[in-house]
């Protein structure tokens, strides 16, 4: 029994073709939307590429851009087919291409669904990328005179101000690295010498953070140096009192920002996928209803359209059988080639009579 079998007359076929033509052009606009989302996400990721460890995060925007372009191409072509299907003479030239085209549509919709899932599942990969990238970026914060790293200080500062965050996982990350450039240190000072000597790596570490970690809405002046020294500040206890620094780490802030963006895009792509699936089913019904017309000279006669000629179970079984036959055929061919090789390798025995 055929799957989704529907009876059509001339009027229904015309309505289906016109509806599909309109839906295909809506799908073209949906493809433009997917392309735009991918382009926007790529630009947003490139803005902060200095604090990302690798280019894996660009897989999602690149996939969205590709899917958007393919969607415009596929649906534009399908719109032309639907428009020509109203004229039997014009539709005749598309008949040989419809089955391969529908197969390509199936592959395209599977890829589109895969991209939608990737949008929801990229959080883990993005987390590790940001963690390592921010760690490296903070190490280069002080290198304002080094070519290739001179803008890292500005990048980190703007990031912390914009996202209201501090450090990688929190403000204490700044205590573990030397973020103050050597050009601003007085090496004749005993305090500076003692701090450098007390560290195995010879770094100048302080319990302080850059100014961009300060919360401007705090009622008291920002305490960015000697953060853990209660006696250095009036009426201050860093363990119990809420600090006037941003508590959230930048990794968490950026992860939430990009994950929320990708999740929203994934939801939109799922809606586009559902719309594309309905267009593909409609195109299959139009294709089969036009092919099953008993008398092509009488376009007003009734016909039947279906999605699958047999039931889903029977179609699956026949597909498996065809694949098995194909595998056996390849084995037979390989065996025949091997036998021919063996026969060719034999040297005929020549007996000489003296």
CSV table of C-alpha atoms in Angstrom, one decimal:
chain,number,residue,atom,x,y,z
A,1,UNK,CA,0.0,0.0,0.0
A,2,UNK,CA,1.3,3.4,-1.0
A,3,UNK,CA,2.2,5.9,1.7
A,4,UNK,CA,0.1,9.1,1.8
A,5,UNK,CA,-1.9,8.2,-1.2
A,6,UNK,CA,-4.1,11.1,-2.4
A,7,UNK,CA,-6.5,11.4,-5.4
A,8,UNK,CA,-6.2,14.5,-7.6
A,9,UNK,CA,-8.2,16.1,-10.3
A,10,UNK,CA,-7.1,18.9,-12.6
A,11,UNK,CA,-8.2,21.6,-10.1
A,12,UNK,CA,-6.3,20.0,-7.2
A,13,UNK,CA,-3.2,19.6,-9.2
A,14,UNK,CA,-3.2,23.2,-10.2
A,15,UNK,CA,-3.8,24.4,-6.7
A,16,UNK,CA,-1.0,22.1,-5.4
A,17,UNK,CA,1.5,23.4,-8.1
A,18,UNK,CA,0.6,27.1,-7.3
A,19,UNK,CA,0.8,26.5,-3.5
A,20,UNK,CA,4.2,24.8,-3.9
A,21,UNK,CA,5.5,27.6,-6.2
A,22,UNK,CA,4.6,30.1,-3.4
A,23,UNK,CA,6.1,27.9,-0.7
A,24,UNK,CA,9.3,27.5,-2.6
A,25,UNK,CA,9.8,31.2,-2.8
A,26,UNK,CA,9.1,31.5,0.9
A,27,UNK,CA,11.8,28.9,1.3
A,28,UNK,CA,14.2,31.0,-0.7
A,29,UNK,CA,13.7,33.8,1.8
A,30,UNK,CA,14.2,31.3,4.6
A,31,UNK,CA,17.5,30.4,2.9
A,32,UNK,CA,18.5,34.0,2.9
A,33,UNK,CA,17.6,34.2,6.6
A,34,UNK,CA,19.8,31.1,7.3
A,35,UNK,CA,22.7,32.6,5.3
A,36,UNK,CA,22.3,35.9,7.2
A,37,UNK,CA,22.4,34.2,10.6
A,38,UNK,CA,25.5,32.3,9.6
A,39,UNK,CA,27.2,35.5,8.4
A,40,UNK,CA,26.2,37.4,11.6
A,41,UNK,CA,27.5,34.5,13.8
A,42,UNK,CA,30.8,34.4,11.9
A,43,UNK,CA,31.3,38.2,12.4
A,44,UNK,CA,30.5,37.9,16.1
A,45,UNK,CA,33.1,35.0,16.5
A,46,UNK,CA,35.7,36.9,14.5
A,47,UNK,CA,35.4,39.9,16.8
A,48,UNK,CA,36.8,37.8,19.6
A,49,UNK,CA,38.9,35.3,17.7
A,50,UNK,CA,42.0,36.5,19.8
A,51,UNK,CA,40.5,34.8,22.8
A,52,UNK,CA,39.5,31.6,21.1
A,53,UNK,CA,42.0,28.7,20.8
A,54,UNK,CA,41.0,27.2,17.5
A,55,UNK,CA,38.8,27.6,14.4
A,56,UNK,CA,36.4,24.7,15.3
A,57,UNK,CA,33.8,27.2,16.5
A,58,UNK,CA,33.5,28.5,12.9
A,59,UNK,CA,32.1,25.2,11.7
A,60,UNK,CA,28.6,26.3,12.7
A,61,UNK,CA,28.5,29.7,10.9
A,62,UNK,CA,30.2,28.1,7.8
A,63,UNK,CA,27.6,25.4,7.7
A,64,UNK,CA,24.8,27.9,8.1
A,65,UNK,CA,26.2,30.0,5.2
A,66,UNK,CA,26.5,26.9,3.0
A,67,UNK,CA,23.0,25.7,3.9
A,68,UNK,CA,21.5,29.1,3.2
A,69,UNK,CA,23.1,29.2,-0.3
A,70,UNK,CA,21.9,25.6,-1.1
A,71,UNK,CA,18.4,26.4,0.2
A,72,UNK,CA,18.1,29.4,-2.2
A,73,UNK,CA,19.4,27.3,-5.1
A,74,UNK,CA,17.3,24.2,-4.5
A,75,UNK,CA,14.1,26.1,-3.8
A,76,UNK,CA,14.5,28.5,-6.7
A,77,UNK,CA,14.9,25.4,-9.0
A,78,UNK,CA,11.8,23.7,-7.4
A,79,UNK,CA,9.8,26.9,-7.9
A,80,UNK,CA,10.6,26.8,-11.6
A,81,UNK,CA,9.5,23.2,-11.8
A,82,UNK,CA,6.2,23.9,-10.0
A,83,UNK,CA,5.6,26.8,-12.3
A,84,UNK,CA,6.2,24.7,-15.5
A,85,UNK,CA,4.1,21.9,-14.2
A,86,UNK,CA,1.0,23.9,-15.1
A,87,UNK,CA,2.0,23.4,-18.8
A,88,UNK,CA,2.4,19.7,-19.8
A,89,UNK,CA,4.7,20.6,-22.7
A,90,UNK,CA,7.1,22.5,-20.4
A,91,UNK,CA,6.8,19.9,-17.6
A,92,UNK,CA,8.0,17.1,-19.9
A,93,UNK,CA,11.6,18.3,-19.9
A,94,UNK,CA,11.7,18.2,-16.1
A,95,UNK,CA,10.5,14.6,-15.7
A,96,UNK,CA,13.9,12.9,-16.0
A,97,UNK,CA,15.4,15.2,-13.4
A,98,UNK,CA,12.7,15.0,-10.7
A,99,UNK,CA,13.8,11.7,-9.1
A,100,UNK,CA,17.5,12.7,-8.8
A,101,UNK,CA,16.3,16.2,-7.6
A,102,UNK,CA,14.1,14.7,-4.9
A,103,UNK,CA,17.0,12.4,-3.8
A,104,UNK,CA,19.2,15.5,-3.5
A,105,UNK,CA,16.4,17.2,-1.5
A,106,UNK,CA,16.4,14.3,1.0
A,107,UNK,CA,20.2,14.6,1.5
A,108,UNK,CA,19.9,18.4,1.8
A,109,UNK,CA,17.2,18.1,4.5
A,110,UNK,CA,19.2,15.5,6.4
A,111,UNK,CA,22.2,17.9,6.4
A,112,UNK,CA,19.9,20.8,7.5
A,113,UNK,CA,18.6,18.8,10.4
A,114,UNK,CA,22.2,17.8,11.3
A,115,UNK,CA,23.3,21.5,11.3
A,116,UNK,CA,20.3,22.3,13.6
A,117,UNK,CA,21.5,19.7,16.1
A,118,UNK,CA,25.1,20.9,15.9
A,119,UNK,CA,23.8,24.4,17.0
A,120,UNK,CA,22.5,22.9,20.2
A,121,UNK,CA,25.5,20.6,20.8
A,122,UNK,CA,28.4,23.0,20.2
A,123,UNK,CA,28.4,24.2,23.8
A,124,UNK,CA,31.0,21.7,25.0
A,125,UNK,CA,33.5,22.4,22.2
A,126,UNK,CA,33.0,26.2,22.6
A,127,UNK,CA,33.6,25.9,26.3
A,128,UNK,CA,37.0,24.3,25.8
A,129,UNK,CA,37.9,26.7,23.0
A,130,UNK,CA,37.1,29.8,25.2
A,131,UNK,CA,38.8,28.4,28.3
A,132,UNK,CA,42.1,27.9,26.5
A,133,UNK,CA,41.8,31.0,24.4
A,134,UNK,CA,41.1,33.3,27.4
A,135,UNK,CA,43.9,31.7,29.3
A,136,UNK,CA,46.4,32.5,26.5
A,137,UNK,CA,45.0,36.0,26.0
A,138,UNK,CA,45.4,36.9,29.7
A,139,UNK,CA,49.1,35.8,29.5
A,140,UNK,CA,49.7,38.2,26.7
A,141,UNK,CA,47.8,41.1,28.4
A,142,UNK,CA,51.1,42.8,29.4
A,143,UNK,CA,52.8,42.4,26.0
A,144,UNK,CA,51.8,45.9,24.7
A,145,UNK,CA,55.2,46.3,23.0
A,146,UNK,CA,55.2,42.9,21.2
A,147,UNK,CA,54.1,42.8,17.6
A,148,UNK,CA,51.1,40.7,17.1
A,149,UNK,CA,50.1,41.0,20.8
A,150,UNK,CA,50.0,44.7,21.3
A,151,UNK,CA,46.2,44.9,21.0
A,152,UNK,CA,45.5,42.0,23.4
A,153,UNK,CA,45.3,44.4,26.4
A,154,UNK,CA,42.6,46.5,24.6
A,155,UNK,CA,40.7,43.3,23.5
A,156,UNK,CA,40.6,41.9,27.1
A,157,UNK,CA,39.7,45.2,28.6
A,158,UNK,CA,36.8,45.8,26.1
A,159,UNK,CA,35.7,42.2,26.6
A,160,UNK,CA,35.5,42.6,30.4
A,161,UNK,CA,33.7,45.9,30.2
A,162,UNK,CA,31.2,44.8,27.6
A,163,UNK,CA,30.3,41.5,29.2
A,164,UNK,CA,30.7,42.6,32.8
A,165,UNK,CA,33.1,39.8,33.6
A,166,UNK,CA,36.6,39.4,35.1
A,167,UNK,CA,39.3,36.8,34.3
A,168,UNK,CA,38.7,33.4,32.8
A,169,UNK,CA,36.8,31.7,35.6
A,170,UNK,CA,36.8,34.6,38.0
A,171,UNK,CA,38.8,37.6,39.2
A,172,UNK,CA,41.3,35.4,41.1
A,173,UNK,CA,42.7,34.2,37.7
A,174,UNK,CA,44.6,37.5,37.5
A,175,UNK,CA,46.5,36.7,40.7
A,176,UNK,CA,48.2,33.8,39.0
A,177,UNK,CA,49.7,35.7,36.0
A,178,UNK,CA,51.9,38.8,35.6
A,179,UNK,CA,49.5,41.1,33.9
A,180,UNK,CA,51.6,44.3,34.6
A,181,UNK,CA,54.2,45.1,32.0
A,182,UNK,CA,57.9,45.3,33.1
A,183,UNK,CA,58.1,48.8,31.6
A,184,UNK,CA,55.9,50.0,34.5
A,185,UNK,CA,57.8,48.3,37.2
A,186,UNK,CA,60.5,50.0,39.3
A,187,UNK,CA,63.2,47.3,39.6
A,188,UNK,CA,65.1,49.4,42.1
A,189,UNK,CA,62.2,49.1,44.6
A,190,UNK,CA,62.7,46.5,47.3
A,191,UNK,CA,59.0,45.5,47.1
A,192,UNK,CA,59.3,44.7,43.4
A,193,UNK,CA,62.5,42.8,43.9
A,194,UNK,CA,61.1,40.8,46.8
A,195,UNK,CA,58.0,39.8,44.8
A,196,UNK,CA,60.0,38.7,41.8
A,197,UNK,CA,62.5,36.7,44.0
A,198,UNK,CA,59.6,35.0,45.9
A,199,UNK,CA,58.3,33.6,42.6
A,200,UNK,CA,59.9,30.6,41.1
A,201,UNK,CA,59.3,31.8,37.5
A,202,UNK,CA,60.6,35.3,38.3
A,203,UNK,CA,57.2,36.9,37.7
A,204,UNK,CA,55.7,39.9,39.4
A,205,UNK,CA,52.5,38.6,40.8
A,206,UNK,CA,50.0,40.8,42.8
A,207,UNK,CA,46.6,40.3,44.3
A,208,UNK,CA,45.2,42.9,41.9
A,209,UNK,CA,43.1,43.0,38.7
A,210,UNK,CA,43.0,45.4,35.7
A,211,UNK,CA,40.7,48.4,35.9
A,212,UNK,CA,38.2,46.8,33.4
A,213,UNK,CA,37.2,44.4,36.2
A,214,UNK,CA,35.7,47.2,38.3
A,215,UNK,CA,32.0,47.5,38.7
A,216,UNK,CA,31.2,51.2,38.0
A,217,UNK,CA,27.8,50.9,39.8
A,218,UNK,CA,29.5,50.1,43.1
A,219,UNK,CA,29.0,52.8,45.8
A,220,UNK,CA,32.6,52.8,46.9
A,221,UNK,CA,35.8,53.4,44.9
A,222,UNK,CA,37.1,50.4,43.1
A,223,UNK,CA,39.5,48.2,45.0
A,224,UNK,CA,41.6,46.6,42.3
A,225,UNK,CA,44.9,46.4,44.1
A,226,UNK,CA,45.6,44.5,47.3
A,227,UNK,CA,42.2,42.8,46.9
A,228,UNK,CA,42.9,40.2,49.6
A,229,UNK,CA,44.5,42.6,52.1
A,230,UNK,CA,41.8,43.7,54.5
A,231,UNK,CA,44.1,46.1,56.4
A,232,UNK,CA,44.9,48.1,53.3
A,233,UNK,CA,41.4,49.4,53.0
A,234,UNK,CA,39.0,51.0,55.4
A,235,UNK,CA,36.1,48.9,56.6
A,236,UNK,CA,36.8,46.1,54.2
A,237,UNK,CA,36.7,42.3,54.3
A,238,UNK,CA,37.1,40.6,51.0
A,239,UNK,CA,35.8,37.3,52.3
A,240,UNK,CA,32.5,38.5,53.6
A,241,UNK,CA,31.8,41.8,51.8
A,242,UNK,CA,30.6,41.9,48.3
A,243,UNK,CA,33.5,43.1,46.2
A,244,UNK,CA,33.1,45.9,43.7
A,245,UNK,CA,34.6,43.7,41.0
A,246,UNK,CA,32.8,41.6,38.5
A,247,UNK,CA,32.4,38.1,40.0
A,248,UNK,CA,31.5,36.3,36.8
A,249,UNK,CA,34.3,34.9,34.6
A,250,UNK,CA,34.5,35.9,31.0
A,251,UNK,CA,34.4,32.2,29.8
A,252,UNK,CA,31.0,31.8,31.4
A,253,UNK,CA,29.8,35.1,30.0
A,254,UNK,CA,30.9,34.4,26.5
A,255,UNK,CA,29.7,30.8,26.6
A,256,UNK,CA,26.2,31.9,27.6
A,257,UNK,CA,26.2,34.6,25.0
A,258,UNK,CA,27.2,32.4,22.1
A,259,UNK,CA,25.3,29.3,23.3
A,260,UNK,CA,22.1,31.4,23.6
A,261,UNK,CA,22.7,32.7,20.1
A,262,UNK,CA,23.3,29.3,18.6
A,263,UNK,CA,20.3,27.8,20.4
A,264,UNK,CA,18.0,30.4,18.9
A,265,UNK,CA,19.5,29.8,15.5
A,266,UNK,CA,19.0,26.1,15.9
A,267,UNK,CA,15.3,26.6,16.7
A,268,UNK,CA,14.9,28.8,13.6
A,269,UNK,CA,16.7,26.1,11.5
A,270,UNK,CA,14.4,23.4,12.8
A,271,UNK,CA,11.4,25.5,11.7
A,272,UNK,CA,13.0,26.0,8.3
A,273,UNK,CA,13.7,22.2,8.1
A,274,UNK,CA,10.0,21.4,8.9
A,275,UNK,CA,9.0,23.8,6.1
A,276,UNK,CA,11.5,22.3,3.7
A,277,UNK,CA,10.2,18.8,4.5
A,278,UNK,CA,6.6,19.9,3.7
A,279,UNK,CA,7.7,21.4,0.4
A,280,UNK,CA,9.5,18.2,-0.5
A,281,UNK,CA,6.5,16.0,0.3
A,282,UNK,CA,4.3,18.4,-1.7
A,283,UNK,CA,6.7,18.2,-4.7
A,284,UNK,CA,6.7,14.4,-4.5
A,285,UNK,CA,2.9,14.3,-4.5
A,286,UNK,CA,2.8,16.7,-7.5
A,287,UNK,CA,5.4,14.5,-9.3
A,288,UNK,CA,3.6,11.2,-8.8
A,289,UNK,CA,0.1,12.7,-9.5
A,290,UNK,CA,1.4,14.0,-12.9
A,291,UNK,CA,3.2,10.8,-13.8
A,292,UNK,CA,0.1,8.6,-13.0
A,293,UNK,CA,-2.2,10.4,-15.3
A,294,UNK,CA,-3.7,7.6,-17.4
A,295,UNK,CA,-4.4,9.7,-20.5
A,296,UNK,CA,-1.8,12.5,-21.0
A,297,UNK,CA,-4.0,13.9,-23.8
A,298,UNK,CA,-6.8,14.5,-21.3
A,299,UNK,CA,-5.3,16.7,-18.5
A,300,UNK,CA,-8.6,17.0,-16.7
A,301,UNK,CA,-8.7,13.3,-15.8
A,302,UNK,CA,-8.1,12.1,-12.2
A,303,UNK,CA,-4.8,10.7,-11.0
A,304,UNK,CA,-3.2,9.5,-7.8
A,305,UNK,CA,-0.2,10.9,-6.0
A,306,UNK,CA,1.8,9.3,-3.2
A,307,UNK,CA,5.0,9.9,-1.2
A,308,UNK,CA,6.2,6.3,-1.3
A,309,UNK,CA,4.9,3.7,-3.8
A,310,UNK,CA,4.9,1.0,-1.1
A,311,UNK,CA,4.6,1.2,2.7
A,312,UNK,CA,7.5,2.4,4.8
A,313,UNK,CA,8.2,-1.2,5.9
A,314,UNK,CA,8.2,-2.6,2.4
A,315,UNK,CA,10.3,0.3,1.1
A,316,UNK,CA,12.9,-0.3,3.8
A,317,UNK,CA,13.0,-4.0,3.0
A,318,UNK,CA,13.4,-3.5,-0.7
A,319,UNK,CA,16.2,-0.9,-0.1
A,320,UNK,CA,18.1,-3.4,2.1
A,321,UNK,CA,17.6,-6.1,-0.6
A,322,UNK,CA,18.9,-3.8,-3.3
A,323,UNK,CA,22.0,-3.0,-1.2
A,324,UNK,CA,22.6,-6.7,-0.5
A,325,UNK,CA,22.4,-7.5,-4.3
A,326,UNK,CA,24.7,-4.6,-5.0
A,327,UNK,CA,27.2,-6.0,-2.5
A,328,UNK,CA,27.0,-9.5,-3.9
A,329,UNK,CA,27.4,-8.1,-7.5
A,330,UNK,CA,30.6,-6.3,-6.4
A,331,UNK,CA,31.9,-9.5,-4.8
A,332,UNK,CA,31.2,-11.5,-7.9
A,333,UNK,CA,33.0,-9.0,-10.1
A,334,UNK,CA,36.0,-8.9,-7.7
A,335,UNK,CA,36.1,-12.8,-7.8
A,336,UNK,CA,35.9,-12.8,-11.6
A,337,UNK,CA,38.8,-10.3,-11.8
A,338,UNK,CA,40.8,-12.4,-9.4
A,339,UNK,CA,40.2,-15.6,-11.4
A,340,UNK,CA,41.2,-13.8,-14.6
A,341,UNK,CA,44.4,-12.6,-12.9
A,342,UNK,CA,45.3,-16.2,-11.9
A,343,UNK,CA,44.7,-17.6,-15.4
A,344,UNK,CA,46.7,-14.8,-16.9
A,345,UNK,CA,49.5,-15.5,-14.4
A,346,UNK,CA,49.8,-19.2,-15.4
A,347,UNK,CA,52.7,-19.9,-17.8
A,348,UNK,CA,51.8,-22.7,-20.3
A,349,UNK,CA,54.1,-25.7,-20.1
A,350,UNK,CA,56.1,-26.3,-23.3
A,351,UNK,CA,57.5,-29.8,-23.8
A,352,UNK,CA,60.4,-30.2,-26.1
A,353,UNK,CA,61.0,-33.5,-27.9
A,354,UNK,CA,64.5,-34.2,-28.8
